[in-house]
Amino acid sequence: PRSGGCGMGWALLGAGLLLALYTLLRHGLRSAPRLRARPALRGRTAIVTGGSSGIGAATALELARCGARVILATRNALRGEAAASRIRTETGNEEVQFMHLDLASLRSVRAFASTFLRQEPHLHLLINNAGVSAGGTTEDGFSLPFQVNHLGHFLLTQLLLERLRSCGPSRVVIVASSAHCAGRLRPESLGRPPPGLFSAFQDYCDSKLANVLHARELATREQDTQVTCYAVHPGFVNTALFRHAPLWLKPLLLPLAWLLFLDPSEGAQVVLDCATRDGLEPLSGRYFTDSGPQQPWPRGRDDRLARALWEGSERLVGL
């Protein structure tokens, strides 16, 4: 019995040391988030796609805290309703609602836009946040990451653009990623998974390059209106984004994510900056990180590619 107690003591000591090491590493390797003061948003309406978890839920919570009416546009009704209820309770803001949106279905995007425009008279903020990292093919015949991360959001933005214009000044914030650096969009094969061994990774990077170029071209096309647009790299954030990653990769990703990646509420800060900070209008179309506006990688500054992507996307979604 004595040696059993001794073994238990060593096990507890080992667990304690591991926990201390983890805490030191986690806080030593990451800089602390800078919490920003946010303006009052009473009377403003926001849509947050993928608003039931991760960065989307953290963004929606903060917008609700500032008094905005917030629509959580998300695929899973149970999770969406639960998140809306949690945010209402936590903020005391009753103006937080769930609405069904499945970006992997262009039919669902059209249905969402039609219901929203019928029920909601205002729209001031559109946060295109939802994303997946890998997956198969959608019901529309496109690769899942490209449709969810770009095409579905492109169609959604176009269908809501008139409402955003009529409620100006209004903003579109597109959650992109520094992964756009490896994007290689080919206008002739948009929406088809790229060939090769690392097809899933390439597909994700392509969709993130599309996010950066979408913001750039939207800003160009809306420069005579009161709609502005920003692409955002939220940092490396520990979310459910990599749920579709290959099984062999997960044991490598998960410890890294817990150790080095930001919490969703930290990742949401730059999204909230672009949604709420005064005076950003001259920077419409730019790419933002936690350090402010940055130059995207060269392909993310290619205006010809941005125009080709726009025209290709219009064709693919049937606009």
PDB file of C-alpha atoms in Angstrom:
ATOM      1  CA  PRO A   1       0.000   0.000   0.000  1.00  0.00           C
ATOM      2  CA  ARG A   2       2.893   2.289   0.859  1.00  0.00           C
ATOM      3  CA  SER A   3       4.591   1.922  -2.537  1.00  0.00           C
ATOM      4  CA  GLY A   4       1.178   2.518  -4.267  1.00  0.00           C
ATOM      5  CA  GLY A   5       0.830   5.825  -2.378  1.00  0.00           C
ATOM      6  CA  CYS A   6       4.393   6.739  -3.323  1.00  0.00           C
ATOM      7  CA  GLY A   7       3.681   5.972  -7.025  1.00  0.00           C
ATOM      8  CA  MET A   8       0.547   8.122  -6.864  1.00  0.00           C
ATOM      9  CA  GLY A   9       2.597  10.978  -5.342  1.00  0.00           C
ATOM     10  CA  TRP A  10       5.159  10.780  -8.165  1.00  0.00           C
ATOM     11  CA  ALA A  11       2.371  10.705 -10.757  1.00  0.00           C
ATOM     12  CA  LEU A  12       0.751  13.819  -9.234  1.00  0.00           C
ATOM     13  CA  LEU A  13       4.111  15.590  -9.046  1.00  0.00           C
ATOM     14  CA  GLY A  14       4.810  14.709 -12.712  1.00  0.00           C
ATOM     15  CA  ALA A  15       1.361  15.954 -13.752  1.00  0.00           C
ATOM     16  CA  GLY A  16       1.925  19.183 -11.805  1.00  0.00           C
ATOM     17  CA  LEU A  17       5.321  19.751 -13.440  1.00  0.00           C
ATOM     18  CA  LEU A  18       3.874  19.111 -16.923  1.00  0.00           C
ATOM     19  CA  LEU A  19       1.046  21.564 -16.237  1.00  0.00           C
ATOM     20  CA  ALA A  20       3.543  24.202 -15.015  1.00  0.00           C
ATOM     21  CA  LEU A  21       5.741  23.649 -18.088  1.00  0.00           C
ATOM     22  CA  TYR A  22       2.700  23.867 -20.391  1.00  0.00           C
ATOM     23  CA  THR A  23       1.566  27.150 -18.744  1.00  0.00           C
ATOM     24  CA  LEU A  24       5.065  28.667 -18.983  1.00  0.00           C
ATOM     25  CA  LEU A  25       5.432  27.636 -22.627  1.00  0.00           C
ATOM     26  CA  ARG A  26       1.937  28.721 -23.617  1.00  0.00           C
ATOM     27  CA  HIS A  27       2.260  32.183 -22.093  1.00  0.00           C
ATOM     28  CA  GLY A  28       5.954  32.603 -22.867  1.00  0.00           C
ATOM     29  CA  LEU A  29       5.607  31.751 -26.551  1.00  0.00           C
ATOM     30  CA  ARG A  30       2.569  33.933 -27.208  1.00  0.00           C
ATOM     31  CA  SER A  31       2.195  37.644 -26.685  1.00  0.00           C
ATOM     32  CA  ALA A  32      -0.743  38.738 -24.537  1.00  0.00           C
ATOM     33  CA  PRO A  33      -3.739  40.059 -26.468  1.00  0.00           C
ATOM     34  CA  ARG A  34      -4.334  43.791 -26.526  1.00  0.00           C
ATOM     35  CA  LEU A  35      -7.931  44.373 -25.528  1.00  0.00           C
ATOM     36  CA  ARG A  36      -9.387  47.387 -27.300  1.00  0.00           C
ATOM     37  CA  ALA A  37     -12.210  49.739 -26.355  1.00  0.00           C
ATOM     38  CA  ARG A  38     -15.116  49.389 -28.790  1.00  0.00           C
ATOM     39  CA  PRO A  39     -17.698  51.993 -29.854  1.00  0.00           C
ATOM     40  CA  ALA A  40     -21.418  51.667 -29.048  1.00  0.00           C
ATOM     41  CA  LEU A  41     -23.267  49.878 -31.873  1.00  0.00           C
ATOM     42  CA  ARG A  42     -26.879  50.312 -30.804  1.00  0.00           C
ATOM     43  CA  GLY A  43     -29.100  50.553 -33.882  1.00  0.00           C
ATOM     44  CA  ARG A  44     -26.573  48.699 -36.077  1.00  0.00           C
ATOM     45  CA  THR A  45     -27.244  45.219 -37.526  1.00  0.00           C
ATOM     46  CA  ALA A  46     -24.481  42.661 -38.120  1.00  0.00           C
ATOM     47  CA  ILE A  47     -24.373  39.228 -39.758  1.00  0.00           C
ATOM     48  CA  VAL A  48     -21.605  36.870 -38.604  1.00  0.00           C
ATOM     49  CA  THR A  49     -21.211  33.680 -40.663  1.00  0.00           C
ATOM     50  CA  GLY A  50     -20.010  30.693 -38.650  1.00  0.00           C
ATOM     51  CA  GLY A  51     -21.127  32.584 -35.560  1.00  0.00           C
ATOM     52  CA  SER A  52     -21.769  29.552 -33.332  1.00  0.00           C
ATOM     53  CA  SER A  53     -18.135  28.762 -32.461  1.00  0.00           C
ATOM     54  CA  GLY A  54     -14.524  29.926 -32.681  1.00  0.00           C
ATOM     55  CA  ILE A  55     -13.690  33.407 -33.959  1.00  0.00           C
ATOM     56  CA  GLY A  56     -17.267  33.903 -35.201  1.00  0.00           C
ATOM     57  CA  ALA A  57     -18.802  33.336 -31.766  1.00  0.00           C
ATOM     58  CA  ALA A  58     -16.186  35.573 -30.095  1.00  0.00           C
ATOM     59  CA  THR A  59     -16.858  38.322 -32.668  1.00  0.00           C
ATOM     60  CA  ALA A  60     -20.636  38.006 -32.293  1.00  0.00           C
ATOM     61  CA  LEU A  61     -20.340  38.163 -28.491  1.00  0.00           C
ATOM     62  CA  GLU A  62     -18.350  41.414 -28.620  1.00  0.00           C
ATOM     63  CA  LEU A  63     -20.667  43.029 -31.202  1.00  0.00           C
ATOM     64  CA  ALA A  64     -23.655  42.104 -29.016  1.00  0.00           C
ATOM     65  CA  ARG A  65     -21.863  43.536 -25.984  1.00  0.00           C
ATOM     66  CA  CYS A  66     -21.573  46.828 -27.905  1.00  0.00           C
ATOM     67  CA  GLY A  67     -25.354  46.812 -28.446  1.00  0.00           C
ATOM     68  CA  ALA A  68     -25.590  45.626 -32.079  1.00  0.00           C
ATOM     69  CA  ARG A  69     -28.382  43.439 -33.401  1.00  0.00           C
ATOM     70  CA  VAL A  70     -26.472  40.269 -34.361  1.00  0.00           C
ATOM     71  CA  ILE A  71     -27.555  37.483 -36.720  1.00  0.00           C
ATOM     72  CA  LEU A  72     -25.593  34.242 -36.268  1.00  0.00           C
ATOM     73  CA  ALA A  73     -25.630  32.724 -39.764  1.00  0.00           C
ATOM     74  CA  THR A  74     -24.609  29.129 -39.283  1.00  0.00           C
ATOM     75  CA  ARG A  75     -25.289  25.603 -40.543  1.00  0.00           C
ATOM     76  CA  ASN A  76     -26.112  23.662 -37.387  1.00  0.00           C
ATOM     77  CA  ALA A  77     -29.424  24.819 -35.866  1.00  0.00           C
ATOM     78  CA  LEU A  78     -28.806  23.281 -32.426  1.00  0.00           C
ATOM     79  CA  ARG A  79     -25.391  24.905 -32.072  1.00  0.00           C
ATOM     80  CA  GLY A  80     -26.625  28.170 -33.586  1.00  0.00           C
ATOM     81  CA  GLU A  81     -29.603  28.486 -31.223  1.00  0.00           C
ATOM     82  CA  ALA A  82     -27.416  27.530 -28.234  1.00  0.00           C
ATOM     83  CA  ALA A  83     -24.785  30.157 -29.151  1.00  0.00           C
ATOM     84  CA  ALA A  84     -27.441  32.876 -29.639  1.00  0.00           C
ATOM     85  CA  SER A  85     -28.987  32.021 -26.259  1.00  0.00           C
ATOM     86  CA  ARG A  86     -25.568  32.029 -24.545  1.00  0.00           C
ATOM     87  CA  ILE A  87     -24.689  35.453 -26.027  1.00  0.00           C
ATOM     88  CA  ARG A  88     -28.084  36.921 -25.040  1.00  0.00           C
ATOM     89  CA  THR A  89     -27.575  35.702 -21.461  1.00  0.00           C
ATOM     90  CA  GLU A  90     -23.977  36.875 -21.224  1.00  0.00           C
ATOM     91  CA  THR A  91     -24.560  40.363 -22.685  1.00  0.00           C
ATOM     92  CA  GLY A  92     -28.173  41.093 -21.702  1.00  0.00           C
ATOM     93  CA  ASN A  93     -28.710  41.980 -25.384  1.00  0.00           C
ATOM     94  CA  GLU A  94     -31.934  40.318 -26.595  1.00  0.00           C
ATOM     95  CA  GLU A  95     -31.216  41.281 -30.224  1.00  0.00           C
ATOM     96  CA  VAL A  96     -29.154  38.159 -31.019  1.00  0.00           C
ATOM     97  CA  GLN A  97     -30.748  35.658 -33.410  1.00  0.00           C
ATOM     98  CA  PHE A  98     -29.802  32.452 -35.222  1.00  0.00           C
ATOM     99  CA  MET A  99     -30.564  32.062 -38.942  1.00  0.00           C
ATOM    100  CA  HIS A 100     -29.766  28.939 -40.960  1.00  0.00           C
ATOM    101  CA  LEU A 101     -27.008  29.272 -43.571  1.00  0.00           C
ATOM    102  CA  ASP A 102     -25.073  26.443 -45.241  1.00  0.00           C
ATOM    103  CA  LEU A 103     -22.331  27.964 -47.394  1.00  0.00           C
ATOM    104  CA  ALA A 104     -21.714  24.562 -49.010  1.00  0.00           C
ATOM    105  CA  SER A 105     -25.092  25.005 -50.755  1.00  0.00           C
ATOM    106  CA  LEU A 106     -25.699  27.959 -53.087  1.00  0.00           C
ATOM    107  CA  ARG A 107     -29.421  27.186 -52.723  1.00  0.00           C
ATOM    108  CA  SER A 108     -29.100  27.728 -48.952  1.00  0.00           C
ATOM    109  CA  VAL A 109     -27.183  31.007 -49.480  1.00  0.00           C
ATOM    110  CA  ARG A 110     -29.997  32.318 -51.716  1.00  0.00           C
ATOM    111  CA  ALA A 111     -32.663  31.200 -49.218  1.00  0.00           C
ATOM    112  CA  PHE A 112     -30.814  32.890 -46.332  1.00  0.00           C
ATOM    113  CA  ALA A 113     -30.422  36.175 -48.245  1.00  0.00           C
ATOM    114  CA  SER A 114     -34.054  36.174 -49.298  1.00  0.00           C
ATOM    115  CA  THR A 115     -35.301  35.525 -45.718  1.00  0.00           C
ATOM    116  CA  PHE A 116     -32.913  38.101 -44.251  1.00  0.00           C
ATOM    117  CA  LEU A 117     -33.927  40.833 -46.725  1.00  0.00           C
ATOM    118  CA  ARG A 118     -37.599  40.128 -46.040  1.00  0.00           C
ATOM    119  CA  GLN A 119     -37.281  40.152 -42.231  1.00  0.00           C
ATOM    120  CA  GLU A 120     -34.518  42.664 -41.503  1.00  0.00           C
ATOM    121  CA  PRO A 121     -34.712  46.291 -42.683  1.00  0.00           C
ATOM    122  CA  HIS A 122     -31.043  47.113 -41.929  1.00  0.00           C
ATOM    123  CA  LEU A 123     -27.551  45.716 -42.480  1.00  0.00           C
ATOM    124  CA  HIS A 124     -24.392  47.599 -41.483  1.00  0.00           C
ATOM    125  CA  LEU A 125     -21.798  44.858 -40.911  1.00  0.00           C
ATOM    126  CA  LEU A 126     -21.253  41.622 -42.833  1.00  0.00           C
ATOM    127  CA  ILE A 127     -18.565  39.435 -41.227  1.00  0.00           C
ATOM    128  CA  ASN A 128     -17.644  36.658 -43.696  1.00  0.00           C
ATOM    129  CA  ASN A 129     -15.965  34.419 -41.135  1.00  0.00           C
ATOM    130  CA  ALA A 130     -17.045  30.774 -41.628  1.00  0.00           C
ATOM    131  CA  GLY A 131     -14.395  28.463 -43.037  1.00  0.00           C
ATOM    132  CA  VAL A 132     -13.222  24.881 -43.475  1.00  0.00           C
ATOM    133  CA  SER A 133      -9.700  23.622 -44.137  1.00  0.00           C
ATOM    134  CA  ALA A 134     -10.408  20.543 -46.270  1.00  0.00           C
ATOM    135  CA  GLY A 135     -13.177  18.250 -47.452  1.00  0.00           C
ATOM    136  CA  GLY A 136     -14.823  16.745 -50.508  1.00  0.00           C
ATOM    137  CA  THR A 137     -17.168  18.172 -53.113  1.00  0.00           C
ATOM    138  CA  THR A 138     -20.334  20.236 -52.494  1.00  0.00           C
ATOM    139  CA  GLU A 139     -23.816  19.610 -53.913  1.00  0.00           C
ATOM    140  CA  ASP A 140     -22.992  22.350 -56.457  1.00  0.00           C
ATOM    141  CA  GLY A 141     -19.968  20.396 -57.710  1.00  0.00           C
ATOM    142  CA  PHE A 142     -17.216  22.622 -56.261  1.00  0.00           C
ATOM    143  CA  SER A 143     -14.431  21.795 -53.813  1.00  0.00           C
ATOM    144  CA  LEU A 144     -15.721  22.257 -50.240  1.00  0.00           C
ATOM    145  CA  PRO A 145     -13.032  24.726 -49.006  1.00  0.00           C
ATOM    146  CA  PHE A 146     -13.281  26.898 -52.116  1.00  0.00           C
ATOM    147  CA  GLN A 147     -17.074  27.063 -51.939  1.00  0.00           C
ATOM    148  CA  VAL A 148     -17.412  27.580 -48.161  1.00  0.00           C
ATOM    149  CA  ASN A 149     -14.445  29.944 -47.810  1.00  0.00           C
ATOM    150  CA  HIS A 150     -14.975  31.957 -50.989  1.00  0.00           C
ATOM    151  CA  LEU A 151     -17.820  31.207 -53.433  1.00  0.00           C
ATOM    152  CA  GLY A 152     -20.627  30.970 -50.863  1.00  0.00           C
ATOM    153  CA  HIS A 153     -19.461  34.211 -49.229  1.00  0.00           C
ATOM    154  CA  PHE A 154     -19.062  35.884 -52.629  1.00  0.00           C
ATOM    155  CA  LEU A 155     -22.688  35.089 -53.520  1.00  0.00           C
ATOM    156  CA  LEU A 156     -23.919  36.111 -50.053  1.00  0.00           C
ATOM    157  CA  THR A 157     -22.126  39.478 -50.294  1.00  0.00           C
ATOM    158  CA  GLN A 158     -23.534  40.160 -53.774  1.00  0.00           C
ATOM    159  CA  LEU A 159     -27.095  39.325 -52.696  1.00  0.00           C
ATOM    160  CA  LEU A 160     -26.850  41.652 -49.661  1.00  0.00           C
ATOM    161  CA  LEU A 161     -24.870  44.449 -51.322  1.00  0.00           C
ATOM    162  CA  GLU A 162     -27.849  46.677 -52.138  1.00  0.00           C
ATOM    163  CA  ARG A 163     -28.955  46.563 -48.478  1.00  0.00           C
ATOM    164  CA  LEU A 164     -25.409  47.382 -47.303  1.00  0.00           C
ATOM    165  CA  ARG A 165     -25.338  50.363 -49.708  1.00  0.00           C
ATOM    166  CA  SER A 166     -28.701  51.699 -48.548  1.00  0.00           C
ATOM    167  CA  CYS A 167     -27.590  51.494 -44.877  1.00  0.00           C
ATOM    168  CA  GLY A 168     -24.135  53.050 -45.432  1.00  0.00           C
ATOM    169  CA  PRO A 169     -21.675  53.655 -44.039  1.00  0.00           C
ATOM    170  CA  SER A 170     -21.386  49.865 -43.865  1.00  0.00           C
ATOM    171  CA  ARG A 171     -18.545  47.354 -43.882  1.00  0.00           C
ATOM    172  CA  VAL A 172     -17.724  43.865 -45.139  1.00  0.00           C
ATOM    173  CA  VAL A 173     -14.983  42.034 -43.213  1.00  0.00           C
ATOM    174  CA  ILE A 174     -13.587  38.889 -44.851  1.00  0.00           C
ATOM    175  CA  VAL A 175     -11.609  36.504 -42.631  1.00  0.00           C
ATOM    176  CA  ALA A 176      -8.643  35.497 -44.806  1.00  0.00           C
ATOM    177  CA  SER A 177      -5.289  34.072 -43.685  1.00  0.00           C
ATOM    178  CA  SER A 178      -1.555  34.434 -44.205  1.00  0.00           C
ATOM    179  CA  ALA A 179      -1.934  31.044 -45.979  1.00  0.00           C
ATOM    180  CA  HIS A 180      -2.815  33.138 -49.054  1.00  0.00           C
ATOM    181  CA  CYS A 181       0.978  33.312 -49.566  1.00  0.00           C
ATOM    182  CA  ALA A 182       0.858  29.791 -51.075  1.00  0.00           C
ATOM    183  CA  GLY A 183      -2.321  30.392 -53.107  1.00  0.00           C
ATOM    184  CA  ARG A 184      -2.126  29.764 -56.869  1.00  0.00           C
ATOM    185  CA  LEU A 185      -5.501  30.577 -58.393  1.00  0.00           C
ATOM    186  CA  ARG A 186      -6.078  29.525 -61.996  1.00  0.00           C
ATOM    187  CA  PRO A 187      -9.126  31.332 -63.430  1.00  0.00           C
ATOM    188  CA  GLU A 188      -9.765  28.493 -65.937  1.00  0.00           C
ATOM    189  CA  SER A 189     -10.099  25.852 -63.183  1.00  0.00           C
ATOM    190  CA  LEU A 190     -11.806  27.810 -60.369  1.00  0.00           C
ATOM    191  CA  GLY A 191     -13.733  25.632 -57.939  1.00  0.00           C
ATOM    192  CA  ARG A 192     -11.994  22.385 -58.921  1.00  0.00           C
ATOM    193  CA  PRO A 193      -9.626  20.758 -56.399  1.00  0.00           C
ATOM    194  CA  PRO A 194      -6.001  21.331 -57.476  1.00  0.00           C
ATOM    195  CA  PRO A 195      -3.998  18.229 -58.530  1.00  0.00           C
ATOM    196  CA  GLY A 196      -1.056  16.800 -56.586  1.00  0.00           C
ATOM    197  CA  LEU A 197      -0.089  15.211 -53.293  1.00  0.00           C
ATOM    198  CA  PHE A 198      -0.937  18.290 -51.198  1.00  0.00           C
ATOM    199  CA  SER A 199      -4.214  19.019 -52.956  1.00  0.00           C
ATOM    200  CA  ALA A 200      -6.172  19.719 -49.728  1.00  0.00           C
ATOM    201  CA  PHE A 201      -3.555  22.185 -48.431  1.00  0.00           C
ATOM    202  CA  GLN A 202      -3.319  23.903 -51.835  1.00  0.00           C
ATOM    203  CA  ASP A 203      -7.114  24.132 -52.041  1.00  0.00           C
ATOM    204  CA  TYR A 204      -7.255  25.892 -48.650  1.00  0.00           C
ATOM    205  CA  CYS A 205      -4.462  28.339 -49.595  1.00  0.00           C
ATOM    206  CA  ASP A 206      -6.217  29.081 -52.919  1.00  0.00           C
ATOM    207  CA  SER A 207      -9.458  29.882 -51.078  1.00  0.00           C
ATOM    208  CA  LYS A 208      -7.609  32.264 -48.729  1.00  0.00           C
ATOM    209  CA  LEU A 209      -5.953  34.034 -51.682  1.00  0.00           C
ATOM    210  CA  ALA A 210      -9.479  34.355 -53.126  1.00  0.00           C
ATOM    211  CA  ASN A 211     -10.556  36.051 -49.846  1.00  0.00           C
ATOM    212  CA  VAL A 212      -7.783  38.665 -50.125  1.00  0.00           C
ATOM    213  CA  LEU A 213      -8.541  39.336 -53.818  1.00  0.00           C
ATOM    214  CA  HIS A 214     -12.318  39.453 -53.193  1.00  0.00           C
ATOM    215  CA  ALA A 215     -11.824  42.267 -50.644  1.00  0.00           C
ATOM    216  CA  ARG A 216      -9.529  44.115 -53.045  1.00  0.00           C
ATOM    217  CA  GLU A 217     -11.903  43.961 -56.026  1.00  0.00           C
ATOM    218  CA  LEU A 218     -15.024  44.669 -53.931  1.00  0.00           C
ATOM    219  CA  ALA A 219     -13.370  47.845 -52.600  1.00  0.00           C
ATOM    220  CA  THR A 220     -12.540  48.928 -56.173  1.00  0.00           C
ATOM    221  CA  ARG A 221     -16.113  48.362 -57.344  1.00  0.00           C
ATOM    222  CA  GLU A 222     -17.675  50.092 -54.316  1.00  0.00           C
ATOM    223  CA  GLN A 223     -15.413  53.152 -54.157  1.00  0.00           C
ATOM    224  CA  ASP A 224     -18.254  55.535 -55.043  1.00  0.00           C
ATOM    225  CA  THR A 225     -20.570  54.059 -52.389  1.00  0.00           C
ATOM    226  CA  GLN A 226     -20.435  53.992 -48.589  1.00  0.00           C
ATOM    227  CA  VAL A 227     -19.560  50.277 -48.486  1.00  0.00           C
ATOM    228  CA  THR A 228     -15.975  49.487 -47.462  1.00  0.00           C
ATOM    229  CA  CYS A 229     -14.286  46.113 -47.234  1.00  0.00           C
ATOM    230  CA  TYR A 230     -11.321  44.587 -45.370  1.00  0.00           C
ATOM    231  CA  ALA A 231      -9.503  41.226 -45.516  1.00  0.00           C
ATOM    232  CA  VAL A 232      -8.180  40.015 -42.172  1.00  0.00           C
ATOM    233  CA  HIS A 233      -5.557  37.535 -40.977  1.00  0.00           C
ATOM    234  CA  PRO A 234      -6.725  36.836 -37.394  1.00  0.00           C
ATOM    235  CA  GLY A 235      -3.496  35.072 -36.392  1.00  0.00           C
ATOM    236  CA  PHE A 236      -3.134  31.342 -35.786  1.00  0.00           C
ATOM    237  CA  VAL A 237      -6.216  30.543 -33.750  1.00  0.00           C
ATOM    238  CA  ASN A 238      -7.195  27.325 -31.968  1.00  0.00           C
ATOM    239  CA  THR A 239     -10.628  26.685 -33.541  1.00  0.00           C
ATOM    240  CA  ALA A 240     -12.504  23.752 -35.115  1.00  0.00           C
ATOM    241  CA  LEU A 241     -11.197  24.859 -38.541  1.00  0.00           C
ATOM    242  CA  PHE A 242      -8.951  21.793 -38.842  1.00  0.00           C
ATOM    243  CA  ARG A 243     -11.676  19.247 -38.072  1.00  0.00           C
ATOM    244  CA  HIS A 244     -11.362  18.040 -41.694  1.00  0.00           C
ATOM    245  CA  ALA A 245      -7.561  17.636 -41.501  1.00  0.00           C
ATOM    246  CA  PRO A 246      -6.255  14.109 -42.290  1.00  0.00           C
ATOM    247  CA  LEU A 247      -6.208  11.784 -39.261  1.00  0.00           C
ATOM    248  CA  TRP A 248      -2.415  11.359 -39.412  1.00  0.00           C
ATOM    249  CA  LEU A 249      -1.945  15.142 -39.136  1.00  0.00           C
ATOM    250  CA  LYS A 250      -4.195  15.695 -36.111  1.00  0.00           C
ATOM    251  CA  PRO A 251      -1.747  14.356 -33.443  1.00  0.00           C
ATOM    252  CA  LEU A 252       0.771  16.938 -34.743  1.00  0.00           C
ATOM    253  CA  LEU A 253      -1.701  19.825 -35.094  1.00  0.00           C
ATOM    254  CA  LEU A 254      -3.547  19.529 -31.780  1.00  0.00           C
ATOM    255  CA  PRO A 255      -0.608  19.954 -29.329  1.00  0.00           C
ATOM    256  CA  LEU A 256       0.722  22.813 -31.499  1.00  0.00           C
ATOM    257  CA  ALA A 257      -2.706  24.447 -31.525  1.00  0.00           C
ATOM    258  CA  TRP A 258      -3.066  24.256 -27.737  1.00  0.00           C
ATOM    259  CA  LEU A 259       0.474  25.451 -27.130  1.00  0.00           C
ATOM    260  CA  LEU A 260       1.041  28.212 -29.671  1.00  0.00           C
ATOM    261  CA  PHE A 261      -2.262  29.284 -31.190  1.00  0.00           C
ATOM    262  CA  LEU A 262      -4.411  32.162 -29.960  1.00  0.00           C
ATOM    263  CA  ASP A 263      -7.763  31.766 -28.234  1.00  0.00           C
ATOM    264  CA  PRO A 264     -10.773  32.639 -30.421  1.00  0.00           C
ATOM    265  CA  SER A 265     -11.397  35.826 -28.397  1.00  0.00           C
ATOM    266  CA  GLU A 266      -7.806  36.946 -29.163  1.00  0.00           C
ATOM    267  CA  GLY A 267      -8.172  36.090 -32.856  1.00  0.00           C
ATOM    268  CA  ALA A 268     -11.419  38.065 -32.996  1.00  0.00           C
ATOM    269  CA  GLN A 269      -9.680  41.341 -32.036  1.00  0.00           C
ATOM    270  CA  VAL A 270      -8.439  42.245 -35.526  1.00  0.00           C
ATOM    271  CA  VAL A 271     -11.814  41.250 -37.042  1.00  0.00           C
ATOM    272  CA  LEU A 272     -13.526  43.595 -34.564  1.00  0.00           C
ATOM    273  CA  ASP A 273     -10.995  46.356 -35.350  1.00  0.00           C
ATOM    274  CA  CYS A 274     -11.925  46.249 -39.034  1.00  0.00           C
ATOM    275  CA  ALA A 275     -15.629  46.106 -38.188  1.00  0.00           C
ATOM    276  CA  THR A 276     -15.723  48.964 -35.683  1.00  0.00           C
ATOM    277  CA  ARG A 277     -12.644  51.203 -35.703  1.00  0.00           C
ATOM    278  CA  ASP A 278     -13.247  54.793 -36.841  1.00  0.00           C
ATOM    279  CA  GLY A 279     -11.454  56.210 -39.849  1.00  0.00           C
ATOM    280  CA  LEU A 280     -10.633  52.991 -41.741  1.00  0.00           C
ATOM    281  CA  GLU A 281     -12.568  54.003 -44.861  1.00  0.00           C
ATOM    282  CA  PRO A 282      -9.460  55.172 -46.841  1.00  0.00           C
ATOM    283  CA  LEU A 283      -7.980  51.684 -46.265  1.00  0.00           C
ATOM    284  CA  SER A 284     -10.865  49.827 -47.948  1.00  0.00           C
ATOM    285  CA  GLY A 285      -9.666  46.727 -49.795  1.00  0.00           C
ATOM    286  CA  ARG A 286      -6.533  46.378 -47.670  1.00  0.00           C
ATOM    287  CA  TYR A 287      -5.262  43.300 -45.814  1.00  0.00           C
ATOM    288  CA  PHE A 288      -5.029  43.575 -42.010  1.00  0.00           C
ATOM    289  CA  THR A 289      -3.198  41.635 -39.301  1.00  0.00           C
ATOM    290  CA  ASP A 290      -2.911  42.318 -35.580  1.00  0.00           C
ATOM    291  CA  SER A 291      -0.243  44.901 -36.472  1.00  0.00           C
ATOM    292  CA  GLY A 292      -2.618  46.868 -38.704  1.00  0.00           C
ATOM    293  CA  PRO A 293      -2.733  47.142 -42.515  1.00  0.00           C
ATOM    294  CA  GLN A 294      -0.025  45.048 -44.248  1.00  0.00           C
ATOM    295  CA  GLN A 295       0.962  44.339 -47.828  1.00  0.00           C
ATOM    296  CA  PRO A 296      -0.394  40.928 -48.847  1.00  0.00           C
ATOM    297  CA  TRP A 297       1.898  38.557 -50.795  1.00  0.00           C
ATOM    298  CA  PRO A 298       2.352  39.557 -54.477  1.00  0.00           C
ATOM    299  CA  ARG A 299      -0.501  37.407 -55.813  1.00  0.00           C
ATOM    300  CA  GLY A 300      -2.780  39.098 -53.263  1.00  0.00           C
ATOM    301  CA  ARG A 301      -2.001  42.445 -54.957  1.00  0.00           C
ATOM    302  CA  ASP A 302      -2.648  41.251 -58.518  1.00  0.00           C
ATOM    303  CA  ASP A 303      -5.541  43.400 -59.786  1.00  0.00           C
ATOM    304  CA  ARG A 304      -5.874  41.439 -63.034  1.00  0.00           C
ATOM    305  CA  LEU A 305      -6.211  38.189 -61.085  1.00  0.00           C
ATOM    306  CA  ALA A 306      -8.714  39.865 -58.711  1.00  0.00           C
ATOM    307  CA  ARG A 307     -10.866  40.885 -61.697  1.00  0.00           C
ATOM    308  CA  ALA A 308     -10.607  37.419 -63.296  1.00  0.00           C
ATOM    309  CA  LEU A 309     -11.584  35.806 -59.961  1.00  0.00           C
ATOM    310  CA  TRP A 310     -14.589  38.148 -59.645  1.00  0.00           C
ATOM    311  CA  GLU A 311     -15.841  37.412 -63.160  1.00  0.00           C
ATOM    312  CA  GLY A 312     -15.215  33.671 -62.735  1.00  0.00           C
ATOM    313  CA  SER A 313     -17.026  33.658 -59.379  1.00  0.00           C
ATOM    314  CA  GLU A 314     -20.035  35.481 -60.872  1.00  0.00           C
ATOM    315  CA  ARG A 315     -20.201  32.835 -63.587  1.00  0.00           C
ATOM    316  CA  LEU A 316     -19.895  29.903 -61.148  1.00  0.00           C
ATOM    317  CA  VAL A 317     -22.635  31.144 -58.772  1.00  0.00           C
ATOM    318  CA  GLY A 318     -24.938  32.081 -61.652  1.00  0.00           C
ATOM    319  CA  LEU A 319     -25.058  35.871 -61.251  1.00  0.00           C
TER     320      LEU A 319
END
